[in-house]
Coordinates of C-alpha atoms and ligand atoms in Angstrom, one line a residue:
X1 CA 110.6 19.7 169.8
X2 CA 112.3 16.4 168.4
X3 CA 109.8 13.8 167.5
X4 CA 113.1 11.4 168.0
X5 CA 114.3 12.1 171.3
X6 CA 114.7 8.3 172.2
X7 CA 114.6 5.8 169.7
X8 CA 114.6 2.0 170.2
X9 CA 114.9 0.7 167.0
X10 CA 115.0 -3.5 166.4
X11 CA 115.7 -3.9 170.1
X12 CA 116.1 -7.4 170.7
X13 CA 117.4 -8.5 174.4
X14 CA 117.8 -12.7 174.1
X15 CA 119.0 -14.6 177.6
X16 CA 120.8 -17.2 177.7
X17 CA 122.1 -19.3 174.5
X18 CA 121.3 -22.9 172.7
X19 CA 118.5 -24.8 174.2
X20 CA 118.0 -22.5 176.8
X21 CA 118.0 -19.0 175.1
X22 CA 114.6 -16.9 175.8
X23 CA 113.8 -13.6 173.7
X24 CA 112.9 -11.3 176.6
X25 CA 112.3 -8.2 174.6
X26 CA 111.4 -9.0 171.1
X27 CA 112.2 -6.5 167.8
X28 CA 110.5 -3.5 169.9
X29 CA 110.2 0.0 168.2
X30 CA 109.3 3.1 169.7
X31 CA 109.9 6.5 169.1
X32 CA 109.7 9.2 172.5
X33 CA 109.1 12.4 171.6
X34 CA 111.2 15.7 173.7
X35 CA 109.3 15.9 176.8
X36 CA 107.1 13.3 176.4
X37 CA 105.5 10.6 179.4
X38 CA 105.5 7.0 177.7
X39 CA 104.2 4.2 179.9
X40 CA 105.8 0.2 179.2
X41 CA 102.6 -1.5 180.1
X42 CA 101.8 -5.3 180.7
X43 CA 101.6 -8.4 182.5
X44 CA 104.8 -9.4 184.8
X45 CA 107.0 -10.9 182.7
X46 CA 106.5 -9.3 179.3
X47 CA 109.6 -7.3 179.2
X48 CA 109.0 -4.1 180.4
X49 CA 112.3 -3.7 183.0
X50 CA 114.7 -5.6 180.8
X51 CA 113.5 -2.7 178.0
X52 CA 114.4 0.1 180.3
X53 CA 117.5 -1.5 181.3
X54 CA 118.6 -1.5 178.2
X55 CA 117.6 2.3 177.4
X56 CA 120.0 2.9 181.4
X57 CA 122.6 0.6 180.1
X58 CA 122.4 -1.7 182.5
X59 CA 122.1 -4.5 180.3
X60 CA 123.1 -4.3 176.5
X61 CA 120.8 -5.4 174.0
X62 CA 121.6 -8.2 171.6
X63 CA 121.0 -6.6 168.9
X64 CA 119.2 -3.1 167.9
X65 CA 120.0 0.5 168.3
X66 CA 119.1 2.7 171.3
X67 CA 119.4 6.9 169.9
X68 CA 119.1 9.8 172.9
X69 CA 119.0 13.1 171.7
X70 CA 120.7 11.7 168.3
X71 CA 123.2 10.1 169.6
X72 CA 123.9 6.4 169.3
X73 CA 124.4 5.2 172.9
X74 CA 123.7 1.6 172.4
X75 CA 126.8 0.6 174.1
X76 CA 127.6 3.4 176.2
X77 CA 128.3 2.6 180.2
X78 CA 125.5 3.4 182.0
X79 CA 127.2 5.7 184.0
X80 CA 128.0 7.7 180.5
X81 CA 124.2 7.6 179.6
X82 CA 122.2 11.1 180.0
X83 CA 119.8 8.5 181.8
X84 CA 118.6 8.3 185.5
X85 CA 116.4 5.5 187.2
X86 CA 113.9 5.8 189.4
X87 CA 113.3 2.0 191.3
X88 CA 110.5 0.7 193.0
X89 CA 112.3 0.0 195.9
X90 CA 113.9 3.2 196.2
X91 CA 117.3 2.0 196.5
X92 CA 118.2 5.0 199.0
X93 CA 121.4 5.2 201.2
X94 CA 120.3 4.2 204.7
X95 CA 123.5 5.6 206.8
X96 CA 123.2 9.1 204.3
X97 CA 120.6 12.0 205.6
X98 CA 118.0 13.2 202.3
X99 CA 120.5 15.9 201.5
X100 CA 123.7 13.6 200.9
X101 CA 121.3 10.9 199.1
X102 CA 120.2 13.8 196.3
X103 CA 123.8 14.8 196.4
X104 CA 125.3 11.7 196.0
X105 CA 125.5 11.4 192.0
X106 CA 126.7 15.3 191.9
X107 CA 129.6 14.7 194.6
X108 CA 130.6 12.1 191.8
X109 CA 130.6 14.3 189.4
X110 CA 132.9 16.5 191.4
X111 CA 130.2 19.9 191.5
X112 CA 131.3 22.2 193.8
X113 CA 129.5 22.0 197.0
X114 CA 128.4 25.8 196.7
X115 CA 126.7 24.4 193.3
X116 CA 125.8 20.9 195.0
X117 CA 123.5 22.9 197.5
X118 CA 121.7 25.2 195.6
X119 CA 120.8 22.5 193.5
X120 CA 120.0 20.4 195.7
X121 CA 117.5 22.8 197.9
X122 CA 116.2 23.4 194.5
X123 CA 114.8 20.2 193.7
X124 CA 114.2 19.5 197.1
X125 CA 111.5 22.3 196.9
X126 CA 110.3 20.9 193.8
X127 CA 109.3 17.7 195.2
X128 CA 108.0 19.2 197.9
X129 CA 110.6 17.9 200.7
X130 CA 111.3 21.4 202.2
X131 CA 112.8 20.6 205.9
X132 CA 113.6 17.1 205.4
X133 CA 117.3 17.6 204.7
X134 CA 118.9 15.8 208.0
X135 CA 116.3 13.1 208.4
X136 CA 117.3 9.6 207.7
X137 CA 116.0 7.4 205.3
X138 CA 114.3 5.2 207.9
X139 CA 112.7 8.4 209.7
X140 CA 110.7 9.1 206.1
X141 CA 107.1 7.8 205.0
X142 CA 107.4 6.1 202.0
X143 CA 105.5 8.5 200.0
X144 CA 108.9 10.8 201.1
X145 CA 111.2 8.3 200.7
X146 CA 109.9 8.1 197.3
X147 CA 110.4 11.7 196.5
X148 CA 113.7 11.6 197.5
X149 CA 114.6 8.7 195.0
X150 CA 112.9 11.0 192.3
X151 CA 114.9 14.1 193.6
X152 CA 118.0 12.3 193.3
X153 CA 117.0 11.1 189.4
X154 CA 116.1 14.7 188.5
X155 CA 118.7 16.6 190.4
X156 CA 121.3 15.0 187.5
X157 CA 119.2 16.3 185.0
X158 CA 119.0 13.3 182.8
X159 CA 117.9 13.9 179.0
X160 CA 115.7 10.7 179.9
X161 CA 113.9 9.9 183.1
X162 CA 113.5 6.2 183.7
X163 CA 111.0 4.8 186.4
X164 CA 110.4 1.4 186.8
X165 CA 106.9 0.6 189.2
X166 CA 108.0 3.4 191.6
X167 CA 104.5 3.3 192.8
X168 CA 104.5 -0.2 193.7
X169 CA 105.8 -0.6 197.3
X170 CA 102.8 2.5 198.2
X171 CA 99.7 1.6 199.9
X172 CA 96.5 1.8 197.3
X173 CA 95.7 5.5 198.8
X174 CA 98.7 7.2 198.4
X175 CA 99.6 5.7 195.1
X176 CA 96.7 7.1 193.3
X177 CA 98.0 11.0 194.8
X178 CA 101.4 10.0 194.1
X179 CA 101.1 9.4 190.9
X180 CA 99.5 12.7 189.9
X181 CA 101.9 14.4 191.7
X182 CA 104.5 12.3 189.5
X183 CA 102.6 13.9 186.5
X184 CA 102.3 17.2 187.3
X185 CA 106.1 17.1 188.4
X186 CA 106.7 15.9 185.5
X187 CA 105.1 18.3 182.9
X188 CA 106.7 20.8 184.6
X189 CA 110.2 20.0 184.5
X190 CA 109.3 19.0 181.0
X191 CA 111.3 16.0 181.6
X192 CA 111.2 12.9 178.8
X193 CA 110.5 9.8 180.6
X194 CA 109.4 6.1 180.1
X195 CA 107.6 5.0 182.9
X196 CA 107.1 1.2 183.6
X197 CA 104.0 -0.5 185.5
X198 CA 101.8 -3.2 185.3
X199 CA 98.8 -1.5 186.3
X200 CA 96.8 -0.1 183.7
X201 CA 95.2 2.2 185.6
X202 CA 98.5 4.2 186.3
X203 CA 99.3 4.3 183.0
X204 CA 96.0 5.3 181.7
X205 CA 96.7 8.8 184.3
X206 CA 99.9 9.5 183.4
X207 CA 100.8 8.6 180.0
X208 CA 100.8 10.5 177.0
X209 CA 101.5 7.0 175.2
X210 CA 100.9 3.6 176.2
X211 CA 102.8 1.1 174.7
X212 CA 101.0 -2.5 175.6
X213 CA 103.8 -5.1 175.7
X214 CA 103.0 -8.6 175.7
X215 CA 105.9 -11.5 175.5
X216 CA 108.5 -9.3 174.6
X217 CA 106.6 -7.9 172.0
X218 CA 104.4 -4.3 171.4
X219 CA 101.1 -5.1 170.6
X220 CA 100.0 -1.3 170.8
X221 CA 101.3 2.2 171.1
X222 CA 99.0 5.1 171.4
X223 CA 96.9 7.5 173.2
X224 CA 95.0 6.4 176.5
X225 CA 91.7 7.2 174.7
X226 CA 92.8 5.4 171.7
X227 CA 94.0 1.9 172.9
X228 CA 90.5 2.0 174.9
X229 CA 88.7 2.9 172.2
X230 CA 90.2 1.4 169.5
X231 CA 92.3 -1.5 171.0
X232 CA 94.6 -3.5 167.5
X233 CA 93.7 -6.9 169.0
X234 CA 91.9 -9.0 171.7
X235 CA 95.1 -8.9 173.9
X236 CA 94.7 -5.2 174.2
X237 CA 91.6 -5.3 174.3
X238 CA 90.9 -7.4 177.4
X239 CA 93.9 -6.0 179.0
X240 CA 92.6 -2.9 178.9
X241 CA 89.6 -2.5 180.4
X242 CA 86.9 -4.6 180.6
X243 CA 85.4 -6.1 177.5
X244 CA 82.8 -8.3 176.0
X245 CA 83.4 -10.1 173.4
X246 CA 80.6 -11.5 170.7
X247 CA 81.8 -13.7 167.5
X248 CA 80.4 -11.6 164.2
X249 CA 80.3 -11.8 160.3
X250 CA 81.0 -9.2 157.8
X251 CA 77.4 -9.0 155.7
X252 CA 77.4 -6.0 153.3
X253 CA 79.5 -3.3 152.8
X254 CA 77.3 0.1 152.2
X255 CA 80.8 1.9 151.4
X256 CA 84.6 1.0 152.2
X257 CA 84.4 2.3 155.5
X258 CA 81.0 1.2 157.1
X259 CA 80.0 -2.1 157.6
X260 CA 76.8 -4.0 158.4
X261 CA 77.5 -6.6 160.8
X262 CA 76.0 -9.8 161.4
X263 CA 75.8 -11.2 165.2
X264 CA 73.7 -13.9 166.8
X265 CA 71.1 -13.1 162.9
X266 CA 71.0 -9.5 164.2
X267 CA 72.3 -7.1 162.0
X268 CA 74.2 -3.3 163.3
X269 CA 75.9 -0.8 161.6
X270 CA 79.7 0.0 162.3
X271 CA 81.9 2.5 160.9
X272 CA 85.8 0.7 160.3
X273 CA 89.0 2.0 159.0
X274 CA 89.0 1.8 154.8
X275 CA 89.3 -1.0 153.9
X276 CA 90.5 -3.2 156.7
X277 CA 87.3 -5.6 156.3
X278 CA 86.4 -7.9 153.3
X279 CA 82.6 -9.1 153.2
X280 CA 82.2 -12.5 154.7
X281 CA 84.9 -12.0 157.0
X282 CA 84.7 -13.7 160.5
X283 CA 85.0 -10.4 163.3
X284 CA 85.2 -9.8 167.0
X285 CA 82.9 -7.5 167.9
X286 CA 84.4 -5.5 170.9
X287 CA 81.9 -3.9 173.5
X288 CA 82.9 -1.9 176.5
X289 CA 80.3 -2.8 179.6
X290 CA 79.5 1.0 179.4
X291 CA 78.6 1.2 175.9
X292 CA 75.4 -1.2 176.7
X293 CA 72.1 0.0 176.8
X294 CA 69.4 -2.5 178.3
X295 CA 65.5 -2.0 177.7
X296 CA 62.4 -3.7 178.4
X297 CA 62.1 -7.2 175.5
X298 CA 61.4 -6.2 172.4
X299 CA 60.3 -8.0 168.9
X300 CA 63.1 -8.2 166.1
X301 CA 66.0 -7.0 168.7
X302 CA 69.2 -8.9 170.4
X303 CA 67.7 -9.9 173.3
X304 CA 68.8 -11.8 176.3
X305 CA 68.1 -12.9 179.9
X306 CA 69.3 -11.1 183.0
X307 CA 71.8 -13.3 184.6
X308 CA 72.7 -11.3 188.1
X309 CA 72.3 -7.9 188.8
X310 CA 74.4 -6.1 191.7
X311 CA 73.8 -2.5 192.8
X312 CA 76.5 -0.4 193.2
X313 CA 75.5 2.7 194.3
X314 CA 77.0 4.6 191.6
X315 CA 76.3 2.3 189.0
X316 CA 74.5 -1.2 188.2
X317 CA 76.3 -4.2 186.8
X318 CA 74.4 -6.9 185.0
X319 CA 75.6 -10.5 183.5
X320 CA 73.3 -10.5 180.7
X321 CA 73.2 -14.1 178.3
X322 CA 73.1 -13.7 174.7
X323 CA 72.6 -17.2 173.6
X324 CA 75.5 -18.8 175.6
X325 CA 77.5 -15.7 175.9
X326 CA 77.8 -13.7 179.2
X327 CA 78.2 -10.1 178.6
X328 CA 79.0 -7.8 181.6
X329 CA 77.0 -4.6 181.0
X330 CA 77.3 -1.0 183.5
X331 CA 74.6 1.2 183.9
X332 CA 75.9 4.5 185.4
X333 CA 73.3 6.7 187.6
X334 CA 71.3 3.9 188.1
X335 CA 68.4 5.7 189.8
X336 CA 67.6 7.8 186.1
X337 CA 67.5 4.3 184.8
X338 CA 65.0 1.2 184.5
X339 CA 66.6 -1.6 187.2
X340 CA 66.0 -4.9 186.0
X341 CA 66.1 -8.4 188.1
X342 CA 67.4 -11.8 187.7
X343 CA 65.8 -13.5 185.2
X344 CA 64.1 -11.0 183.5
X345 CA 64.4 -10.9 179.6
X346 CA 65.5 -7.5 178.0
X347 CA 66.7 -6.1 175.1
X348 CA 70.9 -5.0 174.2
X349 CA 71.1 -2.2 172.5
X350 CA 74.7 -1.1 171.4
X351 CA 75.9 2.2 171.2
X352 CA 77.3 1.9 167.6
X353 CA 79.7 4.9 167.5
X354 CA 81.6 2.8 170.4
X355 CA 81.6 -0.4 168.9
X356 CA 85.1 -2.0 167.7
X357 CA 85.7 -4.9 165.1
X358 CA 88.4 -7.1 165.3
X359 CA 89.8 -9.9 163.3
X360 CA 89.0 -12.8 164.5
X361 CA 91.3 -14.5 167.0
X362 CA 90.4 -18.0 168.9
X363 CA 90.6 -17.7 172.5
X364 CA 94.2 -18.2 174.3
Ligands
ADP401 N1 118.9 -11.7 183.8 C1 118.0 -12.5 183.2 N2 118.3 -13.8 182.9 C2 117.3 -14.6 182.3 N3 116.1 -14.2 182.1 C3 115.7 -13.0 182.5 C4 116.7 -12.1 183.1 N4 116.0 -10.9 183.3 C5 114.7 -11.1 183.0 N5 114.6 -12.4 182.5 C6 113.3 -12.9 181.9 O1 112.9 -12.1 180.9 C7 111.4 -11.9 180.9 C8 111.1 -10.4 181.0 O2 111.5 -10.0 182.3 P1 111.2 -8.5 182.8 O3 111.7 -7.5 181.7 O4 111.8 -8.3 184.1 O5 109.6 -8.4 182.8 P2 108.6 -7.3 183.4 O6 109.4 -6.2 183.9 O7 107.7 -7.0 182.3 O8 107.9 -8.1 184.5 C9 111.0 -12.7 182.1 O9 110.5 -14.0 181.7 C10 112.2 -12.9 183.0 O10 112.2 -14.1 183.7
MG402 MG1 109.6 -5.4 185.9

């Protein structure tokens, strides 16, 4: 399997010139691997569409290489592109019945209609739209009309499957089934694809990599588990997740990749990457809500006072202050665990294998 099935190397899309020229996708590198699912994730506005326009053609870059399957198709028409797009809005055929929407690109193409059919019934059957041929788009739920935009992407057989928020015009329900159905589709065609949302949720479920974009530029690429667990900066952290936050100092080093950490005069133990802190250093310390523990006070511990605390039913969230910060700490199962009450005092223990230092960064 090629490890280089779609490269964007340098990719650089500027709009606009002089005074009023904007870099909306800025020097972004990624490598998709042969039947990989990557996910362009981010806030509105951080360049996520223009970047998969650019991979379809339908805008060129200013500068940078786009590769598919080896070749260079950087400038190629996006009707030359082995590329197909899935939109949010569908973009189906009104006045065409579900059959002659799939068909459409392949009548282009000049098939025969002997091979337009069987294809056709084919991957209507793999989207699961058996008996649907006729209908019109406006006689469809949207969850159908949005397999029949995916049909028609797949039915051309694309090297490279692009969607761009298909999920977003679905109520909250059937997003969350459509979207594993997406997957599963998805690993069974084996089909390479960059997928494009802002919700991180989505791409959490179906990626195999997340790439975190933010003003035209990746801040992250990796594994779901591993930009939650080990997020490269406070962006990605917050973004991903919920996190607290808690200013730190490097104290001593016991060896080059463990480090005692000094927060608030309390002192924990964190393991790091080799070298990546110096003693001394000013950190971030990153804490997922989850990774919390709370007990009753105790001498000679990182203590705090209980600011709210909301039952959920399957879990219990507290505001905890640690001198003048708020952390956000879950407790799941909260019946097999001590409850505590506004204003009580308790003591934060951390779970140290899931702790994560940052650099520090000043609040944007
Ligand atoms: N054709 C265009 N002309 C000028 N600016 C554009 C154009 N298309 C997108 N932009 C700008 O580029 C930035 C990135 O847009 P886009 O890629 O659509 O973001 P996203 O999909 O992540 O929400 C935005 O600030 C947007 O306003
Ligand atoms: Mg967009």
């Amino acid at each position: 399997m090629r490890q280089d099935y779609l490269v964007l190397k340098h990719l650089v899309k500027v709009f606009g010139t002089g005074e009023a020229a904007f870099t909306a996708v800025d020097n972004v590198n990624i490598d998709v691997q042969e039947g990989e699912l990557v996910t362009l994730l981010g806030p509105s506005g951080c360049g996520k569409t223009t970047t998969l326009r650019m991979i379809s053609g339908f805008e060129l870059p200013t500068s940078g290489e786009i590769r598919i399957d080896g070749e260079d198709v950087s400038t190629t028409p996006p009707n030359q592109r082995p590329t197909t797009m899935v939109f949010q809005n569908y973009a189906l055929f009104p006045h065409l019945t579900v059959f002659e929407n799939i068909a459409y690109g392949l009548k282009i193409r000049r098939r025969s209609a002997h091979s337009i059919r069987e294809q056709v019934e084919n991957i209507m059957q793999l989207v699961g739209l058996e008996g649907l041929a006729e209908r019109a788009p406006a006689q469809l739920s949207g969850g159908q009309q949005q397999r029949v935009s995916l049909a028609r992407s797949l039915v051309m057989e694309p090297k490279v499957l692009l969607l761009d928020e298909p999920l977003s015009n679905l109520d909250a329900k059937l997003r969350v089934s459509t979207r594993l159905e997406i997957r599963k589709l998805q690993q069974r065609v084996g089909i390479t694809s960059v997928y494009v949302t802002h919700d991180q949720e989505e791409a959490m479920t179906l990626s195999d990599r997340v790439v975190i974009m933010h003003q035209g530029k990746i801040m992250q690429i990796g594994s779901p588990q591993a930009i939650y667990a080990k997020p490269a900066n406070r962006f990605v952290a917050d973004f991903i997740g919920k996190a607290n936050f808690l200013e730190g100092r490097v104290g001593s080093m016991p060896s080059n990749d463990e480090i005692v950490l000094d927060i608030l005069g309390k002192k924990f133990q964190v393991v790091v990457q080799k070298g990546s802190f110096s003693e001394g250093q000013r950190v971030l310390l990153v804490v997922r809500p989850e990774s919390v523990k709370l007990i009753p006070k105790m001498p000679d511990t990182l203590t705090g006072t209980v600011q709210e605390a909301v039952y959920l039913g399957s879990q219990m969230v507290y505001e905890v202050e640690i001198e003048k910060n708020i952390i956000t700490v879950e407790i799941a199962n909260p019946q097999e665990h001590m409850v505590f009450k506004a204003g009580e005092e308790v003591t934060i223990n951390f779970q140290e294998k899931s702790l994560h230092i940052l650099p520090y960064e000043e609040v944007q």
